[in-house]
mmCIF file of C-alpha atoms in Angstrom:
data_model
loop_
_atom_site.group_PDB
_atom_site.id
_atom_site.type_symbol
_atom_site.label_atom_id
_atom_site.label_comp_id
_atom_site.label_asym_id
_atom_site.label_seq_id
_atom_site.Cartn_x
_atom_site.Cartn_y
_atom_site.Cartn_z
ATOM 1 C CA UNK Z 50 -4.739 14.205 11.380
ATOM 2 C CA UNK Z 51 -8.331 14.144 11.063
ATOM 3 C CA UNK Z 52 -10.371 10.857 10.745
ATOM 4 C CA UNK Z 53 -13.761 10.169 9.676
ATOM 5 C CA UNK Z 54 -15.526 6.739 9.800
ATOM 6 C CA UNK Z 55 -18.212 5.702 7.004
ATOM 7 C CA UNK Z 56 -20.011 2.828 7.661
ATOM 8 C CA UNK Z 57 -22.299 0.697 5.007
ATOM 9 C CA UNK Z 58 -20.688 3.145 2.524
ATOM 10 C CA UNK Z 59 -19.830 3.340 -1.560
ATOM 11 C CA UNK Z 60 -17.192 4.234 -3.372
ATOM 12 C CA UNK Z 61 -18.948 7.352 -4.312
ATOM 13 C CA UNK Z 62 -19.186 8.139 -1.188
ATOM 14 C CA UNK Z 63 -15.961 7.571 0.160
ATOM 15 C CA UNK Z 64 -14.254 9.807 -2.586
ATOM 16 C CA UNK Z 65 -16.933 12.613 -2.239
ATOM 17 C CA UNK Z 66 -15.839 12.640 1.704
ATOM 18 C CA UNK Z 67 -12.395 13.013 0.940
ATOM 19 C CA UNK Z 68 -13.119 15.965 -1.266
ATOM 20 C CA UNK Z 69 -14.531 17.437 1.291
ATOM 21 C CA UNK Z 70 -12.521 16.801 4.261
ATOM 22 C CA UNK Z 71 -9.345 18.335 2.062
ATOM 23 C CA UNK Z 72 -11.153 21.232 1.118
ATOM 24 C CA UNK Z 73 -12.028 22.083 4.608
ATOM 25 C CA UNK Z 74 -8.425 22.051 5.293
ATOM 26 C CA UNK Z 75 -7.365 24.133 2.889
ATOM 27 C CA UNK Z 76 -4.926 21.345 1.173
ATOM 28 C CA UNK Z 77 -6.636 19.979 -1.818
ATOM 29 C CA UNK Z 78 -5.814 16.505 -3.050
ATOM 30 C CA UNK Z 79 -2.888 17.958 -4.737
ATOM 31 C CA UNK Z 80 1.090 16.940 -4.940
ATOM 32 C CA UNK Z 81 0.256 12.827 -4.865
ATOM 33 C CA UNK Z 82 2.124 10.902 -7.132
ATOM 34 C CA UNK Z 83 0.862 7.373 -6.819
ATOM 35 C CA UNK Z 84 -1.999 5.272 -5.144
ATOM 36 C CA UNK Z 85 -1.061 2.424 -3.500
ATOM 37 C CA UNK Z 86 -3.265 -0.329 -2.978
ATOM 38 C CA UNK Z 87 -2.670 -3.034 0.110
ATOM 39 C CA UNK Z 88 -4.535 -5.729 0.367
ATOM 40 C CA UNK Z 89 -3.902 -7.541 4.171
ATOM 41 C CA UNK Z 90 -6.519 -9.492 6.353
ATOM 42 C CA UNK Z 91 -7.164 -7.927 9.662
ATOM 43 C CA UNK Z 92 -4.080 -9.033 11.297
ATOM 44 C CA UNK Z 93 -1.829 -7.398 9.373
ATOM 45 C CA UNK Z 94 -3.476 -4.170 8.513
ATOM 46 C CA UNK Z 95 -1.491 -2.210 11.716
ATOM 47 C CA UNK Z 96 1.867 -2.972 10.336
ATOM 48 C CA UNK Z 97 0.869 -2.882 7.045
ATOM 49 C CA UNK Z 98 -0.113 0.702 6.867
ATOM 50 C CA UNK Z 99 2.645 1.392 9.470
ATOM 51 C CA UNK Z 100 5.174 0.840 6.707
ATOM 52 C CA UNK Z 101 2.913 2.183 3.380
ATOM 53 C CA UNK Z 102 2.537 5.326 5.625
ATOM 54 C CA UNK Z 103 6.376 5.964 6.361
ATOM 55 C CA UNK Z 104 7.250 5.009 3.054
ATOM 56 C CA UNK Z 105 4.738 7.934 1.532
ATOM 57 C CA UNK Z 106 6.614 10.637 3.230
ATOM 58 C CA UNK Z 107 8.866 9.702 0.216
ATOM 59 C CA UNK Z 108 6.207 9.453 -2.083
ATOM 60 C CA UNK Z 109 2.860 11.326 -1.079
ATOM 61 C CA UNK Z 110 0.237 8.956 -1.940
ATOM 62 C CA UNK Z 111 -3.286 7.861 -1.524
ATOM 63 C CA UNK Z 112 -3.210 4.737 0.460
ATOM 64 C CA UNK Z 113 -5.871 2.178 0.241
ATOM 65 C CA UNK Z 114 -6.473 -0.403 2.333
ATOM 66 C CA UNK Z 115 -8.206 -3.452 1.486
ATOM 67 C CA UNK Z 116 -9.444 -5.601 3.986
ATOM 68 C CA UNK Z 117 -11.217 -8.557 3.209
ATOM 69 C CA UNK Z 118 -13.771 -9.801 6.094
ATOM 70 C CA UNK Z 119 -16.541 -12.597 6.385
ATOM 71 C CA UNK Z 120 -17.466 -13.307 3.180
ATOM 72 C CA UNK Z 121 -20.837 -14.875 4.358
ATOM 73 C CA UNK Z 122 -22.263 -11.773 6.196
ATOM 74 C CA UNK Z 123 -24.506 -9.586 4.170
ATOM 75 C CA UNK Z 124 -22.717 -6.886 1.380
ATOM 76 C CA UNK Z 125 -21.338 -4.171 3.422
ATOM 77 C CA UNK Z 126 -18.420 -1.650 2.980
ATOM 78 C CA UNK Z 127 -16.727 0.070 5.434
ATOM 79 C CA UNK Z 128 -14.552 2.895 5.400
ATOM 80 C CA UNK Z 129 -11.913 4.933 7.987
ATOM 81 C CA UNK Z 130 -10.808 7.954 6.091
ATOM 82 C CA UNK Z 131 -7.448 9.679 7.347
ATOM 83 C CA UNK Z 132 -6.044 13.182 6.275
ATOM 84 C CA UNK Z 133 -4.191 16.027 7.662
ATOM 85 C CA UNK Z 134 -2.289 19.431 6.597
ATOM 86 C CA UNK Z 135 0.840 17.034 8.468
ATOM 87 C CA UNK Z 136 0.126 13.216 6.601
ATOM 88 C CA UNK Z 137 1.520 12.294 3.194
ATOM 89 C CA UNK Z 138 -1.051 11.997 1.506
ATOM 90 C CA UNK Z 139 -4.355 10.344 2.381
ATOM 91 C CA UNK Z 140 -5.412 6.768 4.017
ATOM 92 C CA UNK Z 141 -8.243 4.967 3.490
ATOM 93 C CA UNK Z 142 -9.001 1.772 5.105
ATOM 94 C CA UNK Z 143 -11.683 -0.151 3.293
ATOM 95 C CA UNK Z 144 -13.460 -3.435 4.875
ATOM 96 C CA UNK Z 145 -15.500 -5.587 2.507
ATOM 97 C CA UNK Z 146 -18.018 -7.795 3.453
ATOM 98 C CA UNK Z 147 -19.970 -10.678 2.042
ATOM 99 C CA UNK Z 148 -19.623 -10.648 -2.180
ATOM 100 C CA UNK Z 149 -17.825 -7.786 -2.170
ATOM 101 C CA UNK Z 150 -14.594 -9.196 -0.826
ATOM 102 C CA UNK Z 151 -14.719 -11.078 -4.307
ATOM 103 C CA UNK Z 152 -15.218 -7.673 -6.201
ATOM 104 C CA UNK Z 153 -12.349 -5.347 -4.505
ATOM 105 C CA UNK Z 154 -11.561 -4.225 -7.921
ATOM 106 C CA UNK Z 155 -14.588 -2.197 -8.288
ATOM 107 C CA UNK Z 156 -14.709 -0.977 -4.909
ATOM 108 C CA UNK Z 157 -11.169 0.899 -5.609
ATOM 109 C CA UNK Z 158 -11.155 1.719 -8.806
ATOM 110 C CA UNK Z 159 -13.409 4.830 -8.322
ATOM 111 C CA UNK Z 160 -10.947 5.981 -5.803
ATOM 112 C CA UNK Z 161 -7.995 5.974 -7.663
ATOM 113 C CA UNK Z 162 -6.109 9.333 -8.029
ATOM 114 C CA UNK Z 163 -6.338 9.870 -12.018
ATOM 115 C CA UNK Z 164 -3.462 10.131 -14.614
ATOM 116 C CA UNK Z 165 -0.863 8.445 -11.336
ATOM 117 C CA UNK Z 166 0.715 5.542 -11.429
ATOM 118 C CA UNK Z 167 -1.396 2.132 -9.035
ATOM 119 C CA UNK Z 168 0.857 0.439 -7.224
ATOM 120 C CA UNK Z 169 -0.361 -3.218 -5.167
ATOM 121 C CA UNK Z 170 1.229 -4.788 -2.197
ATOM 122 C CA UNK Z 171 0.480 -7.934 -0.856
ATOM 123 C CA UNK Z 172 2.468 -8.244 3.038
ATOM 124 C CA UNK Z 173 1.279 -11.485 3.069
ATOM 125 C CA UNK Z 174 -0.496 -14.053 1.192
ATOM 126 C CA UNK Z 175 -0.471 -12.874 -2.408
ATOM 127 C CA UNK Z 176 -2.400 -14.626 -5.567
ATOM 128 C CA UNK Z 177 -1.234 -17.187 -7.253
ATOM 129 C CA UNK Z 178 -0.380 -14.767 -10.333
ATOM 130 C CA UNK Z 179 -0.796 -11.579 -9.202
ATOM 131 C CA UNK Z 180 -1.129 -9.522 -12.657
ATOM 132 C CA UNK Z 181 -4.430 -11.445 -13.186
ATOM 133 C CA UNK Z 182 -5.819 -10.708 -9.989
ATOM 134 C CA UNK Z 183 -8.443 -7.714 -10.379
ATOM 135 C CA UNK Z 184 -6.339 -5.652 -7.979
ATOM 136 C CA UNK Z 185 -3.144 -6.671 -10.021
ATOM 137 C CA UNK Z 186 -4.590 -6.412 -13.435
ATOM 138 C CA UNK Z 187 -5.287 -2.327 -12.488
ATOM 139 C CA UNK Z 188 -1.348 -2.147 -11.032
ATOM 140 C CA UNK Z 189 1.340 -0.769 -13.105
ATOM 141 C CA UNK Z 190 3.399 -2.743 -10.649
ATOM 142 C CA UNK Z 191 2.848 -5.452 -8.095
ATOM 143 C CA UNK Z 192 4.749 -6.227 -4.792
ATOM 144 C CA UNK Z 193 4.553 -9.440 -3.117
ATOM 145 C CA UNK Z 194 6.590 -10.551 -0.383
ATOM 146 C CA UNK Z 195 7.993 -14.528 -0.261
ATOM 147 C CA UNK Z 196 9.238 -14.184 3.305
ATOM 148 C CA UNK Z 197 5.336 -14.466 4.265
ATOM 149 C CA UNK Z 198 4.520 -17.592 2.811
ATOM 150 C CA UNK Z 199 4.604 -20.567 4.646
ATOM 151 C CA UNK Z 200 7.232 -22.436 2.343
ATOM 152 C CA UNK Z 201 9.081 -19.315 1.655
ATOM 153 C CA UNK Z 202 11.848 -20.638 -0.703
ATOM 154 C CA UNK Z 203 9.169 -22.530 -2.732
ATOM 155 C CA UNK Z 204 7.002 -19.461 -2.951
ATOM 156 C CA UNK Z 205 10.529 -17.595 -4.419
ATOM 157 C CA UNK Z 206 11.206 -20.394 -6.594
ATOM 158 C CA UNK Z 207 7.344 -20.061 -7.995
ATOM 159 C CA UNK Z 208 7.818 -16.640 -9.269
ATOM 160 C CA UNK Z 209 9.052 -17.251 -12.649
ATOM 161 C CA UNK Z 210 5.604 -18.919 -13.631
ATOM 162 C CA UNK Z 211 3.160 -16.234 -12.884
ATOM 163 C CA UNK Z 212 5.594 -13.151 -13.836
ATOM 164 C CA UNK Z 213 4.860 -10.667 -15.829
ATOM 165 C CA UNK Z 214 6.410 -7.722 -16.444
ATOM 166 C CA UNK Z 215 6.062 -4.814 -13.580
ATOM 167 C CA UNK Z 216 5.839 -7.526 -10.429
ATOM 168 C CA UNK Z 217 8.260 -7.711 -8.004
ATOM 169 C CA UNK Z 218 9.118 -9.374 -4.534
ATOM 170 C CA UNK Z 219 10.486 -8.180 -1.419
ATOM 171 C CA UNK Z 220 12.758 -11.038 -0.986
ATOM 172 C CA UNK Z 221 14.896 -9.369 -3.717
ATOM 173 C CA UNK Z 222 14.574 -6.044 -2.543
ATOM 174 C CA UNK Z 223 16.108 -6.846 0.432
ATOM 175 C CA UNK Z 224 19.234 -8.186 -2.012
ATOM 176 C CA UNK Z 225 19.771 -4.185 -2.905
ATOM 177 C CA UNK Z 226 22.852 -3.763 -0.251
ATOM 178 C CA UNK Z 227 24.413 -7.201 -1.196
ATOM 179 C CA UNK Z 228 23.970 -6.462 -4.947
ATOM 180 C CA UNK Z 229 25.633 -2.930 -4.303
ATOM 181 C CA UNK Z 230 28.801 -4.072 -2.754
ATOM 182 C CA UNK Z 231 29.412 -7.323 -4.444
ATOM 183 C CA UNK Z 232 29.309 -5.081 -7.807
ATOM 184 C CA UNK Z 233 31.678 -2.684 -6.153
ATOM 185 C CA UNK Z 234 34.177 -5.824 -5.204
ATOM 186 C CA UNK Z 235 34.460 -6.375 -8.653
ATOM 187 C CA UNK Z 236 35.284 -2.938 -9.823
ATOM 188 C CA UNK Z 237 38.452 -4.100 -9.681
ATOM 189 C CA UNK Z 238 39.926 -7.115 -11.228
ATOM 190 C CA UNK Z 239 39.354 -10.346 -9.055
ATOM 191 C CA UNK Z 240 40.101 -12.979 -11.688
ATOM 192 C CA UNK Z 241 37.467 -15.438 -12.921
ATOM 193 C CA UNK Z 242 35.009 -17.105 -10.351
ATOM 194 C CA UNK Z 243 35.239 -20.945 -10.438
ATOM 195 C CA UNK Z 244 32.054 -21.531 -7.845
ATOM 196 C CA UNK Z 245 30.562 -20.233 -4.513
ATOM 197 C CA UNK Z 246 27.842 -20.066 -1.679
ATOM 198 C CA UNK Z 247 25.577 -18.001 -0.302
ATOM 199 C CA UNK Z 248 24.633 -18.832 3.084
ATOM 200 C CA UNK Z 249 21.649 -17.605 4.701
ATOM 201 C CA UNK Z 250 19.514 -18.906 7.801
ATOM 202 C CA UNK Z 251 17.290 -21.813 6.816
ATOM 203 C CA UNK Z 252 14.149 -21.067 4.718
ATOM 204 C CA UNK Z 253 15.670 -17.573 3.809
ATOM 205 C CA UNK Z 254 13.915 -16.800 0.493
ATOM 206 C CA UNK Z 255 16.244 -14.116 -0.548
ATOM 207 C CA UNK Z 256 19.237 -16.545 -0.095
ATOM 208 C CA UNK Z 257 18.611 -18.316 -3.441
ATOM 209 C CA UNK Z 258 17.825 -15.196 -5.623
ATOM 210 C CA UNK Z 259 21.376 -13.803 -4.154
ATOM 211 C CA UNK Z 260 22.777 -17.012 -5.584
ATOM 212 C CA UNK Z 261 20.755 -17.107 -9.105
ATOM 213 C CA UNK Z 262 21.883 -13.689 -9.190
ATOM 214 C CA UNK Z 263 25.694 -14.669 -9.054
ATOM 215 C CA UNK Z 264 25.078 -17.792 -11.485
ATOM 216 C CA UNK Z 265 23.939 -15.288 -14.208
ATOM 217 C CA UNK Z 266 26.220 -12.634 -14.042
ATOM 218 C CA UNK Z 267 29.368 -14.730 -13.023
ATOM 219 C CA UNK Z 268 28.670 -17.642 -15.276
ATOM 220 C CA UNK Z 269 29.589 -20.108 -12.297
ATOM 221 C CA UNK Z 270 27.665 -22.800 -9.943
ATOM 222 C CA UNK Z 271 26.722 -21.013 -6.831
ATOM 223 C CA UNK Z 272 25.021 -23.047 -3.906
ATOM 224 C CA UNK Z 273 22.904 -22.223 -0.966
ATOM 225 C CA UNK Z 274 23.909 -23.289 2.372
ATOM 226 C CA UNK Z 275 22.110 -22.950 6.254
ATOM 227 C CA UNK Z 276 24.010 -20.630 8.508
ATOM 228 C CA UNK Z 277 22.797 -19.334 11.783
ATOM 229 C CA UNK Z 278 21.588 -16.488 10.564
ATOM 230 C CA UNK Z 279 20.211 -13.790 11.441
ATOM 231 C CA UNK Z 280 18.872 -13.471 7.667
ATOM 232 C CA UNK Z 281 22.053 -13.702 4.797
ATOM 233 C CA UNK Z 282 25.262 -13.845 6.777
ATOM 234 C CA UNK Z 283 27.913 -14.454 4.030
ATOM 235 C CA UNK Z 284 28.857 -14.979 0.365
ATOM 236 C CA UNK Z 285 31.813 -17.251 -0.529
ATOM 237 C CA UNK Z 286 33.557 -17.153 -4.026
ATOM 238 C CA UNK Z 287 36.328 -18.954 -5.206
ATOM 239 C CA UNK Z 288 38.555 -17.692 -7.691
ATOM 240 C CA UNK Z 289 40.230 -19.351 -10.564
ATOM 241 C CA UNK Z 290 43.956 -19.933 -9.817
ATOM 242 C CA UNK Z 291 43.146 -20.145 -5.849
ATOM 243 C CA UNK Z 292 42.147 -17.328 -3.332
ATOM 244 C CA UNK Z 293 38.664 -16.480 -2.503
ATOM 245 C CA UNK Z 294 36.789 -13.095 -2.255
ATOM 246 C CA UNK Z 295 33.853 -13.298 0.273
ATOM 247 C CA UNK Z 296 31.491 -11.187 2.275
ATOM 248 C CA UNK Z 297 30.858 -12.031 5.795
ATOM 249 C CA UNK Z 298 27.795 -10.124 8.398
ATOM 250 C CA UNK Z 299 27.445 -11.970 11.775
ATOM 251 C CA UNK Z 300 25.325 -9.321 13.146
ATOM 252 C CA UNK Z 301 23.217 -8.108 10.386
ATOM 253 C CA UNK Z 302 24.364 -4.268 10.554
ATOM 254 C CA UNK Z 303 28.055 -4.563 9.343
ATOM 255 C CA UNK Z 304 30.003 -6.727 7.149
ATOM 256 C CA UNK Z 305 33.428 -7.965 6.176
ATOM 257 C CA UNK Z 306 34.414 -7.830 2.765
ATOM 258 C CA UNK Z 307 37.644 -9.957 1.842
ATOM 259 C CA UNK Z 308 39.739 -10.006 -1.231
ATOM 260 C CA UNK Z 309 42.970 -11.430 -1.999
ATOM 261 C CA UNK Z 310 45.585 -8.964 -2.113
ATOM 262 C CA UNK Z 311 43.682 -6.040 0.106
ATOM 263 C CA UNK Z 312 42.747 -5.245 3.399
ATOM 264 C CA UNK Z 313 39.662 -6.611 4.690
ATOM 265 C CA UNK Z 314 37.501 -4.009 5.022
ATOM 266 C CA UNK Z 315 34.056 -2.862 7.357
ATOM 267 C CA UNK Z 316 30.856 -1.923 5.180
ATOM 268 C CA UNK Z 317 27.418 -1.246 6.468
ATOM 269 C CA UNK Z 318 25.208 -3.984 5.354
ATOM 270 C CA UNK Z 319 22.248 -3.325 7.923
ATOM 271 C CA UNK Z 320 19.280 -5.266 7.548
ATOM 272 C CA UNK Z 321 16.542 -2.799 6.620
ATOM 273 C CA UNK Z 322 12.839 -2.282 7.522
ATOM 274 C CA UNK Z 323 10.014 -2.577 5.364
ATOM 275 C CA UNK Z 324 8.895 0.563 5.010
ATOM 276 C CA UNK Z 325 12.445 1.396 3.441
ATOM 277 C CA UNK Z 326 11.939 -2.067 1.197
ATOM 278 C CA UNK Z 327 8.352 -0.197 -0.076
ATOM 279 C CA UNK Z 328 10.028 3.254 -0.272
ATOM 280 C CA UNK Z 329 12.648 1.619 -2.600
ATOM 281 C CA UNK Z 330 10.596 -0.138 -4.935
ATOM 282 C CA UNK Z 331 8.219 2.898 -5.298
ATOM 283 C CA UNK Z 332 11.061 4.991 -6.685
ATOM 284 C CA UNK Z 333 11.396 2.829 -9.919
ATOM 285 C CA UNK Z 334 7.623 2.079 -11.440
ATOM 286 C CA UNK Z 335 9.286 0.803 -14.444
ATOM 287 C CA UNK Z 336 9.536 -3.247 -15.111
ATOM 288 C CA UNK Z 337 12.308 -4.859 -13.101
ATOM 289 C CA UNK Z 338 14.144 -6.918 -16.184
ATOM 290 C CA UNK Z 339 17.219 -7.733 -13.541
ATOM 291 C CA UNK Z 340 14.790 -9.730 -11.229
ATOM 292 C CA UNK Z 341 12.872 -10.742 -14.419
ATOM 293 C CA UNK Z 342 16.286 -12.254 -15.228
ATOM 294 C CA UNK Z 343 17.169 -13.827 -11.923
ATOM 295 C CA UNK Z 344 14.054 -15.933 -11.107
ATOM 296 C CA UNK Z 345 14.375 -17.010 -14.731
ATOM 297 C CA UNK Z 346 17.767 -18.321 -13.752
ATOM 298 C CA UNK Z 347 16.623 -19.460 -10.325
ATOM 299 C CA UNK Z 348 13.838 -21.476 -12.498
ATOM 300 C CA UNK Z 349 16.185 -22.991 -14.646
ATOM 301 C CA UNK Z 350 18.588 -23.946 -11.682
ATOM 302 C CA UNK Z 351 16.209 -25.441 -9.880
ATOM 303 C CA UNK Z 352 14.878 -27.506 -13.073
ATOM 304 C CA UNK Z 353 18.455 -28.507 -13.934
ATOM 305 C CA UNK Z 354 18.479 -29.888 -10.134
ATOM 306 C CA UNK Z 355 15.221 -32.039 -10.903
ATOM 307 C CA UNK Z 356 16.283 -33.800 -13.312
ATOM 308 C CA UNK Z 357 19.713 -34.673 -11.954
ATOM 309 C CA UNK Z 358 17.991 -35.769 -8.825
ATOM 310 C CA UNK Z 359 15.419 -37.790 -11.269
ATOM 311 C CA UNK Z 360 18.454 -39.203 -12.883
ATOM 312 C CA UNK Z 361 20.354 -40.542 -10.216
ATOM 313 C CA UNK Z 362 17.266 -42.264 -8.443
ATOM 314 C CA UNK Z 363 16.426 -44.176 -12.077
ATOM 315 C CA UNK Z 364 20.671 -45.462 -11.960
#
């Protein structure tokens, strides 16, 4: 891995470097399929490009970093370039200074690997509607995570307002397991679902798209309730007629799945990292309309709840 620091740089600069650098190596910029922009504040760029970095060994990419600093010191761009015969791809870290952490847009943009798809990540906060932040507005998609806010489930619960199509959220990512084997419980006939719960540690965001989820393909009321956690421990359905088919993880690697009339049986359900979360959503760069459909019906629950709760304090 070979690094080379620019400071008070351009953008013109920064992508004649890496030119050079991979031609020196013998490995021209060559075999990339995406570039994939983060944008993280200082304290967050080390795990940040931990995970963007393990998730490119899946798909090579050109990583950029964007770092916004103190926007009252003069203009200034700094840059840490990182390549090698052995890295997926290339890294560059990018710190903007005064106006230009206003202006990241045009900082990257001549740094983009041409004809690929632009991917953005936010690990932590995130703009109010990402698609018409400049960053966002270049992305085919956008990645937020809810789980970073500081009102997580209220940050979940917002995303129906700003979506548009190609964004995304971690929080549901994470669902991908759950999804997978509640589908598979139903491959064979369970009967028709009256109600149920998802429980999920307090202030778990991914606890009430797991539920809208349910609601929208089961047709039936399904709640959110606290459990100890760690993260989701269990799913509860009751079935029409009595009985009830649930899913049950105390220790976030395996879980229980119960139906009536079988065997319970042991599943990995581990709880994964988020470099596998980012590897997962950069295999499908095509608009999510499943999560487009959730936090519509998380939206609509969540309305439907306001107004009840409106109701009852006017009788």
């Amino acid at each position: 891995m070979t690094t080379f620091n620019l400071t008070e740089t351009t953008a013109s600069k920064i992508s004649s470097t890496l030119t050079r650098l991979r031609h020196q190596m013998g490995a021209p910029a060559v075999g990339m399929v995406l570039t994939l922009v983060v944008v993280v504040d200082e304290a967050g760029q080390y795990d940040a490009l931990r995970a963007a970095t393990d998730a490119a060994r899946e798909h090579p990419s050109r990583i950029l970093i964007v770092i916004n600093r103190d926007p009252a010191e003069p203009n200034r761009l700094d840059a840490e370039i990182r390549v090698g015969e052995s890295a997926p791809g290339e890294v560059v870290l990018l710190r903007l200074y005064g106006e230009l952490t206003e202006h990241g847009d045009s900082v990257i943009m001549p740094l983009l690997l041409t004809d690929t798809p632009v991917v953005a990540w936010w690990p932590g906060d995130c703009p109010e509607v990402p698609a018409k932040n400049p960053i966002g507005h270049l992305a085919n998609r956008r990645i937020t995570d809810a789980r970073s806010a500081q009102d997580a489930v209220a940050a979940v619960a917002s995303r129906d307002a700003s979506y548009v199509p190609g964004d995304t959220d971690l929080a549901w990512t994470r669902l991908t397991p759950w999804r997978s084997l509640l589908a598979a419980a139903f491959d064979q006939p369970v009967g028709k679902i009256e109600r149920g719960v998802v429980e999920a540690s307090p202030g778990n965001p991914s606890a009430p798209l797991l539920a809208a989820w349910l609601c929208d393909r089961l047709e039936a009321p399904i709640e959110v309730a606290d459990s100890g956690g760690p993260g989701l421990t269990g799913v509860r359905l009751l079935i029409e007629g009595g009985g009830e088919m649930t899913v049950s993880r105390g220790d976030a690697r395996l879980a229980t799945l119960s139906r009536p009339g079988h065997p319970d049986r042991r599943v990995a359900l581990a709880r994964r990292p988020t470099s596998e979360l980012l590897a997962e959503e950069l295999r499908r760069l095509d608009p999510d309309d499943i999560y487009a459909a959730t936090i519509r019906r998380l939206a609509q629950t969540n309305e439907q709840a306001d107004r009840r709760a409106k109701k009852g304090g006017r009788s």
